[in-house]
């Protein structure tokens, strides 16, 4: 996902270009906006965390770009490309170092496992939207 603050700042094209230039193939892509209910469901795993309310509110605050990406070792390589959750700790050249505003408004989300990637992909896309 490209998150609301990165979309509002006009970074979507540059972020997508960077992702594709690193060998990720697009399987699905959608410009959409999450309701608070949908954002809460997407991040349900973080329900008990102190930042959950802020996270849900923020993720529903504006349009996002959702994508399914394919590559060998996609989860690991994408997490390396996006960098640490907190942009202050993200390595040079990573997406979060370049484009994130803060730990909460951190520009992009990447799945943390193949199993979660399948769940999160199905959250946004029907099989007819995946190629
Ligand atoms: P993401 O990779 O989408 O997964 C969970 C998100 O919760 C994370 O990126 C951040 O946007 C957010 N998050 C994690 N830790 C904090 C925190 N300490 N304060 C606010 N938001 C956080």
Coordinates of N, CA, C and O in Angstrom, one line a residue, residues 12-114:
X12 N 3.3 9.0 -5.3 CA 2.9 7.7 -5.8 C 3.7 7.3 -7.0 O 4.1 6.1 -7.1
X13 N 3.8 8.2 -8.0 CA 4.5 7.8 -9.2 C 5.9 7.4 -9.0 O 6.4 6.4 -9.5
X14 N 6.6 8.2 -8.2 CA 8.0 7.9 -7.9 C 8.2 6.6 -7.1 O 9.1 5.9 -7.4
X15 N 7.3 6.4 -6.2 CA 7.4 5.2 -5.4 C 7.2 4.0 -6.3 O 7.9 3.0 -6.2
X16 N 6.1 4.0 -7.1 CA 5.8 2.9 -8.0 C 7.0 2.6 -8.9 O 7.3 1.5 -9.2
X17 N 7.5 3.7 -9.5 CA 8.6 3.6 -10.4 C 9.8 2.9 -9.7 O 10.5 2.0 -10.3
X18 N 10.1 3.3 -8.5 CA 11.2 2.7 -7.8 C 11.0 1.2 -7.5 O 11.9 0.3 -7.7
X19 N 9.7 0.8 -7.2 CA 9.4 -0.6 -6.9 C 9.5 -1.4 -8.2 O 10.2 -2.5 -8.2
X20 N 9.0 -0.9 -9.3 CA 9.1 -1.6 -10.6 C 10.6 -1.7 -11.1 O 11.0 -2.7 -11.6
X21 N 11.4 -0.7 -10.8 CA 12.8 -0.7 -11.2 C 13.6 -1.7 -10.5 O 14.7 -2.1 -10.9
X22 N 13.1 -2.2 -9.3 CA 13.8 -3.2 -8.5 C 13.4 -4.6 -8.8 O 13.7 -5.5 -8.1
X23 N 12.6 -4.7 -9.9 CA 12.3 -6.1 -10.4 C 10.9 -6.7 -9.9 O 10.6 -7.8 -10.1
X24 N 10.1 -5.8 -9.2 CA 8.8 -6.3 -8.8 C 7.9 -6.2 -9.9 O 7.9 -5.2 -10.6
X25 N 7.0 -7.3 -10.1 CA 6.1 -7.3 -11.2 C 4.7 -7.0 -10.6 O 4.4 -7.5 -9.5
X26 N 3.9 -6.2 -11.3 CA 2.6 -5.9 -10.8 C 1.6 -7.0 -11.1 O 1.5 -7.4 -12.2
X27 N 0.9 -7.5 -10.1 CA -0.1 -8.5 -10.3 C -1.5 -7.9 -10.2 O -2.5 -8.3 -10.8
X28 N -1.6 -6.8 -9.4 CA -2.8 -6.1 -9.2 C -2.5 -4.7 -8.7 O -1.6 -4.5 -8.0
X29 N -3.4 -3.7 -9.0 CA -3.2 -2.3 -8.6 C -4.6 -1.6 -8.5 O -5.4 -1.8 -9.4
X30 N -4.8 -0.9 -7.4 CA -6.1 -0.2 -7.2 C -5.9 1.1 -6.4 O -5.2 1.1 -5.4
X31 N -6.5 2.2 -7.0 CA -6.6 3.4 -6.3 C -7.9 3.4 -5.5 O -9.0 3.3 -6.1
X32 N -7.9 3.5 -4.2 CA -9.1 3.4 -3.4 C -9.0 4.1 -2.1 O -7.9 4.7 -1.8
X33 N -10.0 4.1 -1.3 CA -9.9 4.7 0.1 C -10.6 3.7 1.1 O -11.7 3.2 0.8
X34 N -9.9 3.5 2.2 CA -10.5 2.7 3.2 C -11.4 3.4 4.2 O -11.1 4.6 4.5
X35 N -12.5 2.8 4.5 CA -13.3 3.4 5.6 C -12.6 3.1 6.9 O -11.7 2.3 6.9
X36 N -13.0 3.7 8.0 CA -12.4 3.4 9.3 C -12.6 1.9 9.6 O -11.7 1.3 10.2
X37 N -13.8 1.4 9.3 CA -14.1 0.0 9.6 C -13.1 -0.9 8.8 O -12.6 -1.9 9.4
X38 N -12.9 -0.6 7.6 CA -12.0 -1.4 6.7 C -10.5 -1.3 7.2 O -9.8 -2.3 7.2
X39 N -10.1 -0.1 7.6 CA -8.8 0.1 8.1 C -8.6 -0.7 9.4 O -7.5 -1.3 9.6
X40 N -9.6 -0.6 10.2 CA -9.5 -1.4 11.5 C -9.4 -2.9 11.2 O -8.7 -3.6 11.9
X41 N -10.1 -3.4 10.2 CA -10.1 -4.8 9.9 C -8.7 -5.2 9.3 O -8.1 -6.2 9.7
X42 N -8.2 -4.3 8.4 CA -6.9 -4.6 7.8 C -5.8 -4.7 8.9 O -4.9 -5.5 8.8
X43 N -5.8 -3.8 9.9 CA -4.8 -3.7 10.9 C -5.2 -4.4 12.2 O -4.7 -4.1 13.2
X44 N -6.2 -5.3 12.1 CA -6.7 -5.9 13.3 C -5.6 -6.6 14.2 O -5.8 -6.6 15.5
X45 N -4.6 -7.1 13.6 CA -3.5 -7.7 14.3 C -2.9 -6.7 15.4 O -2.3 -7.1 16.4
X46 N -3.0 -5.4 15.1 CA -2.4 -4.4 16.0 C -3.5 -3.8 17.0 O -3.2 -2.8 17.6
X47 N -4.6 -4.5 17.1 CA -5.8 -3.9 17.9 C -5.4 -3.5 19.3 O -5.9 -2.5 19.8
X48 N -4.5 -4.3 19.9 CA -4.2 -4.0 21.3 C -3.1 -3.0 21.5 O -2.8 -2.6 22.6
X49 N -2.5 -2.6 20.4 CA -1.4 -1.6 20.4 C -1.9 -0.2 20.7 O -3.0 0.2 20.3
X50 N -1.1 0.6 21.5 CA -1.5 1.9 21.8 C -1.8 2.9 20.6 O -2.6 3.8 20.7
X51 N -1.1 2.6 19.5 CA -1.3 3.4 18.3 C -2.4 3.0 17.4 O -2.6 3.6 16.3
X52 N -3.2 2.0 17.8 CA -4.2 1.4 16.8 C -5.2 2.5 16.4 O -5.5 2.6 15.2
X53 N -5.7 3.2 17.3 CA -6.7 4.2 17.0 C -6.2 5.3 16.0 O -6.8 5.6 15.0
X54 N -5.0 5.7 16.3 CA -4.3 6.7 15.4 C -4.1 6.1 14.0 O -4.3 6.8 13.0
X55 N -3.6 4.9 14.0 CA -3.3 4.2 12.7 C -4.6 4.0 11.9 O -4.6 4.3 10.7
X56 N -5.7 3.6 12.5 CA -6.9 3.4 11.8 C -7.5 4.7 11.2 O -7.8 4.8 10.1
X57 N -7.4 5.7 12.1 CA -7.9 7.1 11.7 C -7.1 7.6 10.5 O -7.6 8.1 9.5
X58 N -5.8 7.5 10.6 CA -4.9 7.9 9.6 C -5.1 7.2 8.2 O -5.1 7.8 7.2
X59 N -5.2 5.9 8.3 CA -5.3 5.1 7.1 C -6.6 5.3 6.4 O -6.7 5.0 5.2
X60 N -7.6 5.8 7.1 CA -8.9 6.1 6.4 C -8.9 7.6 6.0 O -10.0 8.1 5.6
X61 N -7.8 8.4 6.2 CA -7.9 9.8 6.1 C -7.8 10.3 4.6 O -8.0 11.5 4.3
X62 N -7.5 9.4 3.7 CA -7.4 9.8 2.3 C -7.2 8.6 1.4 O -7.0 7.4 1.9
X63 N -7.2 8.8 0.1 CA -7.0 7.6 -0.8 C -5.6 7.0 -0.7 O -4.7 7.6 -0.3
X64 N -5.6 5.7 -1.0 CA -4.3 4.9 -1.0 C -4.2 4.2 -2.4 O -5.1 4.2 -3.2
X65 N -3.0 3.7 -2.6 CA -2.8 2.8 -3.7 C -2.5 1.4 -3.2 O -1.5 1.3 -2.4
X66 N -3.3 0.4 -3.5 CA -3.0 -0.9 -3.1 C -2.5 -1.7 -4.2 O -2.9 -1.5 -5.4
X67 N -1.5 -2.6 -4.0 CA -0.9 -3.4 -5.0 C -0.6 -4.8 -4.5 O -0.3 -5.0 -3.3
X68 N -0.6 -5.8 -5.4 CA 0.0 -7.1 -5.2 C 1.2 -7.1 -6.1 O 1.1 -6.8 -7.3
X69 N 2.3 -7.5 -5.5 CA 3.6 -7.5 -6.2 C 4.2 -8.9 -6.2 O 4.0 -9.7 -5.2
X70 N 4.9 -9.3 -7.3 CA 5.4 -10.6 -7.4 C 6.9 -10.5 -7.7 O 7.4 -9.7 -8.5
X71 N 7.7 -11.4 -7.1 CA 9.1 -11.4 -7.3 C 9.7 -12.6 -6.4 O 9.0 -13.0 -5.4
X72 N 10.8 -13.2 -6.8 CA 11.4 -14.1 -5.9 C 11.8 -13.4 -4.6 O 12.2 -12.3 -4.7
X73 N 11.5 -14.1 -3.5 CA 11.8 -13.5 -2.2 C 11.1 -12.1 -2.0 O 11.7 -11.1 -1.5
X74 N 9.9 -12.0 -2.6 CA 9.2 -10.6 -2.6 C 9.1 -10.0 -1.2 O 9.3 -8.8 -1.1
X75 N 8.6 -10.8 -0.2 CA 8.4 -10.2 1.1 C 9.7 -9.6 1.7 O 9.7 -8.5 2.1
X76 N 10.7 -10.4 1.7 CA 12.0 -10.0 2.2 C 12.6 -8.8 1.4 O 13.0 -7.8 2.0
X77 N 12.5 -8.9 0.1 CA 13.1 -7.9 -0.7 C 12.3 -6.6 -0.7 O 12.9 -5.5 -0.7
X78 N 11.0 -6.7 -0.5 CA 10.2 -5.5 -0.5 C 10.4 -4.8 0.9 O 10.5 -3.6 1.0
X79 N 10.5 -5.6 1.9 CA 10.8 -5.0 3.3 C 12.1 -4.3 3.3 O 12.3 -3.2 3.9
X80 N 13.1 -4.9 2.6 CA 14.4 -4.2 2.5 C 14.3 -2.9 1.7 O 14.9 -1.9 2.0
X81 N 13.5 -2.9 0.6 CA 13.4 -1.7 -0.2 C 12.6 -0.6 0.6 O 12.9 0.6 0.4
X82 N 11.6 -0.9 1.4 CA 10.9 0.1 2.1 C 11.6 0.6 3.3 O 11.5 1.8 3.6
X83 N 12.4 -0.2 4.0 CA 13.2 0.3 5.1 C 12.4 0.2 6.4 O 11.3 -0.3 6.5
X84 N 13.1 0.6 7.5 CA 12.5 0.4 8.8 C 11.2 1.2 9.0 O 11.0 2.2 8.3
X85 N 10.4 0.7 9.9 CA 9.1 1.4 10.2 C 9.2 2.9 10.5 O 8.5 3.7 10.0
X86 N 10.2 3.2 11.3 CA 10.5 4.6 11.6 C 11.5 5.2 10.6 O 12.6 4.7 10.5
X87 N 11.1 6.2 9.8 CA 12.0 6.7 8.7 C 13.3 7.2 9.3 O 14.3 7.2 8.6
X88 N 13.3 7.6 10.6 CA 14.6 8.1 11.2 C 15.6 6.9 11.3 O 16.8 7.2 11.4
X89 N 15.1 5.7 11.3 CA 15.9 4.5 11.4 C 16.1 3.8 10.1 O 16.8 2.8 10.0
X90 N 15.5 4.3 9.0 CA 15.5 3.6 7.7 C 16.8 4.0 7.0 O 17.3 5.1 7.1
X91 N 17.3 3.0 6.3 CA 18.6 3.1 5.6 C 18.5 4.1 4.4 O 17.4 4.2 3.8
X92 N 19.6 4.7 4.0 CA 19.6 5.6 2.8 C 19.1 4.8 1.6 O 19.4 3.6 1.4
X93 N 18.4 5.5 0.8 CA 17.9 4.9 -0.5 C 16.6 4.1 -0.3 O 16.0 3.7 -1.3
X94 N 16.2 3.9 0.9 CA 14.9 3.1 1.1 C 13.7 4.1 0.9 O 13.9 5.3 0.9
X95 N 12.6 3.5 0.6 CA 11.4 4.3 0.3 C 11.0 5.2 1.5 O 10.7 6.3 1.4
X96 N 11.0 4.6 2.7 CA 10.6 5.3 3.9 C 11.6 6.4 4.2 O 11.3 7.5 4.6
X97 N 12.9 6.2 4.0 CA 13.9 7.3 4.2 C 13.6 8.4 3.3 O 13.7 9.6 3.7
X98 N 13.3 8.1 2.0 CA 13.0 9.2 1.0 C 11.7 9.9 1.2 O 11.6 11.1 1.0
X99 N 10.7 9.1 1.5 CA 9.3 9.6 1.4 C 8.4 9.7 2.6 O 7.4 10.4 2.7
X100 N 8.8 9.0 3.7 CA 8.0 8.9 4.9 C 8.1 10.2 5.7 O 9.2 10.8 5.8
X101 N 7.0 10.6 6.4 CA 7.0 11.7 7.3 C 7.4 11.4 8.7 O 8.0 12.1 9.4
X102 N 6.9 10.2 9.2 CA 7.1 9.8 10.6 C 6.8 8.3 10.7 O 6.4 7.7 9.7
X103 N 7.0 7.8 11.9 CA 6.7 6.4 12.2 C 5.3 6.1 11.9 O 5.0 5.0 11.4
X104 N 4.3 6.9 12.2 CA 2.9 6.7 11.9 C 2.6 6.9 10.4 O 2.0 6.1 9.8
X105 N 3.1 8.0 9.9 CA 2.8 8.4 8.5 C 4.1 7.9 7.7 O 4.9 8.8 7.3
X106 N 4.2 6.6 7.5 CA 5.5 6.1 7.0 C 5.4 5.6 5.5 O 6.1 4.7 5.1
X107 N 4.6 6.3 4.7 CA 4.5 6.2 3.2 C 4.0 4.9 2.6 O 3.3 4.9 1.7
X108 N 4.5 3.8 3.2 CA 4.1 2.5 2.5 C 3.9 1.4 3.6 O 4.5 1.5 4.7
X109 N 3.2 0.4 3.2 CA 3.0 -0.8 4.0 C 3.5 -2.0 3.1 O 3.2 -2.0 1.9
X110 N 4.2 -2.9 3.7 CA 4.5 -4.2 3.0 C 4.1 -5.4 3.9 O 4.3 -5.3 5.1
X111 N 3.7 -6.4 3.3 CA 3.3 -7.6 4.1 C 4.5 -8.2 4.7 O 5.6 -8.2 4.2
X112 N 4.3 -8.8 5.9 CA 5.4 -9.4 6.7 C 5.7 -10.9 6.5 O 6.6 -11.4 7.1
X113 N 4.8 -11.5 5.7 CA 5.0 -12.9 5.4 C 4.2 -13.3 4.1 O 3.3 -12.5 3.7
X114 N 4.6 -14.4 3.5 CA 3.8 -14.9 2.3 C 2.3 -15.1 2.7 O 1.4 -14.8 1.9

